[in-house]
């Protein structure tokens, strides 16, 4: 598995040996660095909620994907909480 770390300058993923950094505007597709919540689902996808909407990290493509159309903030927060609950 991975350890994910969020900071004001992006996300970092640690695989036990090295960090990989993801920043808004790079080839990873990350749209923002202002996170509200992070959660893993039962398929080990990292979901993130930030000012650019709701997205997840696609492990096959190694990039972030976003849910469209944008959802109301309360609905997004509720869905993210549900994802976190089902991962346990």
mmCIF file of C-alpha atoms in Angstrom:
data_model
loop_
_atom_site.group_PDB
_atom_site.id
_atom_site.type_symbol
_atom_site.label_atom_id
_atom_site.label_comp_id
_atom_site.label_asym_id
_atom_site.label_seq_id
_atom_site.Cartn_x
_atom_site.Cartn_y
_atom_site.Cartn_z
ATOM 1 C CA UNK A 1 0.000 0.000 0.000
ATOM 2 C CA UNK A 2 0.816 3.657 -0.014
ATOM 3 C CA UNK A 3 0.936 6.433 2.516
ATOM 4 C CA UNK A 4 -0.606 9.655 1.163
ATOM 5 C CA UNK A 5 0.369 13.054 2.591
ATOM 6 C CA UNK A 6 -1.375 16.333 1.806
ATOM 7 C CA UNK A 7 0.294 19.718 2.117
ATOM 8 C CA UNK A 8 -0.186 23.255 0.899
ATOM 9 C CA UNK A 9 1.997 22.485 -2.101
ATOM 10 C CA UNK A 10 0.311 19.286 -3.315
ATOM 11 C CA UNK A 11 0.070 15.600 -2.506
ATOM 12 C CA UNK A 12 2.840 13.121 -1.850
ATOM 13 C CA UNK A 13 2.599 9.328 -2.065
ATOM 14 C CA UNK A 14 5.119 7.168 -0.223
ATOM 15 C CA UNK A 15 5.560 3.545 -1.342
ATOM 16 C CA UNK A 16 7.932 2.492 1.445
ATOM 17 C CA UNK A 17 11.040 3.507 -0.462
ATOM 18 C CA UNK A 18 10.445 6.830 -2.190
ATOM 19 C CA UNK A 19 8.019 9.729 -2.417
ATOM 20 C CA UNK A 20 6.179 10.715 -5.582
ATOM 21 C CA UNK A 21 4.862 14.285 -5.628
ATOM 22 C CA UNK A 22 1.697 15.549 -7.319
ATOM 23 C CA UNK A 23 1.107 19.276 -7.834
ATOM 24 C CA UNK A 24 -1.708 21.255 -9.414
ATOM 25 C CA UNK A 25 -1.032 21.778 -13.090
ATOM 26 C CA UNK A 26 1.416 18.899 -13.532
ATOM 27 C CA UNK A 27 0.841 15.842 -15.750
ATOM 28 C CA UNK A 28 -1.007 14.014 -12.932
ATOM 29 C CA UNK A 29 -4.170 16.037 -13.577
ATOM 30 C CA UNK A 30 -4.363 17.387 -10.021
ATOM 31 C CA UNK A 31 -6.492 20.549 -10.198
ATOM 32 C CA UNK A 32 -5.963 22.144 -6.798
ATOM 33 C CA UNK A 33 -3.829 22.096 -3.680
ATOM 34 C CA UNK A 34 -6.577 23.304 -1.310
ATOM 35 C CA UNK A 35 -7.936 20.082 0.209
ATOM 36 C CA UNK A 36 -10.893 19.714 2.504
ATOM 37 C CA UNK A 37 -10.925 15.918 2.895
ATOM 38 C CA UNK A 38 -9.127 12.759 1.731
ATOM 39 C CA UNK A 39 -10.502 9.201 1.926
ATOM 40 C CA UNK A 40 -9.675 5.724 0.633
ATOM 41 C CA UNK A 41 -12.443 3.484 -0.692
ATOM 42 C CA UNK A 42 -12.616 -0.326 -0.586
ATOM 43 C CA UNK A 43 -10.710 -0.489 -3.916
ATOM 44 C CA UNK A 44 -7.873 1.582 -2.422
ATOM 45 C CA UNK A 45 -8.652 4.626 -4.582
ATOM 46 C CA UNK A 46 -7.735 7.918 -2.959
ATOM 47 C CA UNK A 47 -10.700 10.311 -3.147
ATOM 48 C CA UNK A 48 -10.184 13.995 -2.539
ATOM 49 C CA UNK A 49 -12.456 16.930 -1.967
ATOM 50 C CA UNK A 50 -11.125 20.402 -2.636
ATOM 51 C CA UNK A 51 -12.077 23.734 -4.142
ATOM 52 C CA UNK A 52 -11.970 22.211 -7.656
ATOM 53 C CA UNK A 53 -14.520 19.501 -6.805
ATOM 54 C CA UNK A 54 -14.481 15.785 -6.091
ATOM 55 C CA UNK A 55 -11.871 13.544 -7.667
ATOM 56 C CA UNK A 56 -9.962 10.308 -7.237
ATOM 57 C CA UNK A 57 -6.572 8.887 -8.158
ATOM 58 C CA UNK A 58 -6.793 6.376 -11.018
ATOM 59 C CA UNK A 59 -4.086 3.806 -10.159
ATOM 60 C CA UNK A 60 -4.021 2.335 -13.675
ATOM 61 C CA UNK A 61 -3.566 5.660 -15.484
ATOM 62 C CA UNK A 62 -1.538 7.143 -12.590
ATOM 63 C CA UNK A 63 -3.515 10.397 -12.711
ATOM 64 C CA UNK A 64 -6.388 12.168 -11.015
ATOM 65 C CA UNK A 65 -9.903 11.957 -12.445
ATOM 66 C CA UNK A 66 -12.824 14.190 -11.535
ATOM 67 C CA UNK A 67 -16.512 13.518 -11.060
ATOM 68 C CA UNK A 68 -18.658 15.546 -13.455
ATOM 69 C CA UNK A 69 -20.856 17.449 -13.357
ATOM 70 C CA UNK A 70 -19.705 19.300 -10.238
ATOM 71 C CA UNK A 71 -21.872 18.432 -7.252
ATOM 72 C CA UNK A 72 -23.122 20.742 -4.468
ATOM 73 C CA UNK A 73 -20.561 20.967 -1.656
ATOM 74 C CA UNK A 74 -22.801 19.317 0.988
ATOM 75 C CA UNK A 75 -23.542 16.362 -1.309
ATOM 76 C CA UNK A 76 -19.845 15.927 -2.025
ATOM 77 C CA UNK A 77 -18.975 15.965 1.680
ATOM 78 C CA UNK A 78 -21.705 13.390 2.400
ATOM 79 C CA UNK A 79 -20.482 11.102 -0.387
ATOM 80 C CA UNK A 80 -16.887 11.361 0.748
ATOM 81 C CA UNK A 81 -17.917 10.475 4.307
ATOM 82 C CA UNK A 82 -19.808 7.440 2.949
ATOM 83 C CA UNK A 83 -16.712 6.324 0.998
ATOM 84 C CA UNK A 84 -14.604 6.534 4.120
ATOM 85 C CA UNK A 85 -17.175 4.548 6.117
ATOM 86 C CA UNK A 86 -17.391 1.752 3.527
ATOM 87 C CA UNK A 87 -13.600 1.423 3.434
ATOM 88 C CA UNK A 88 -13.523 0.219 7.038
#
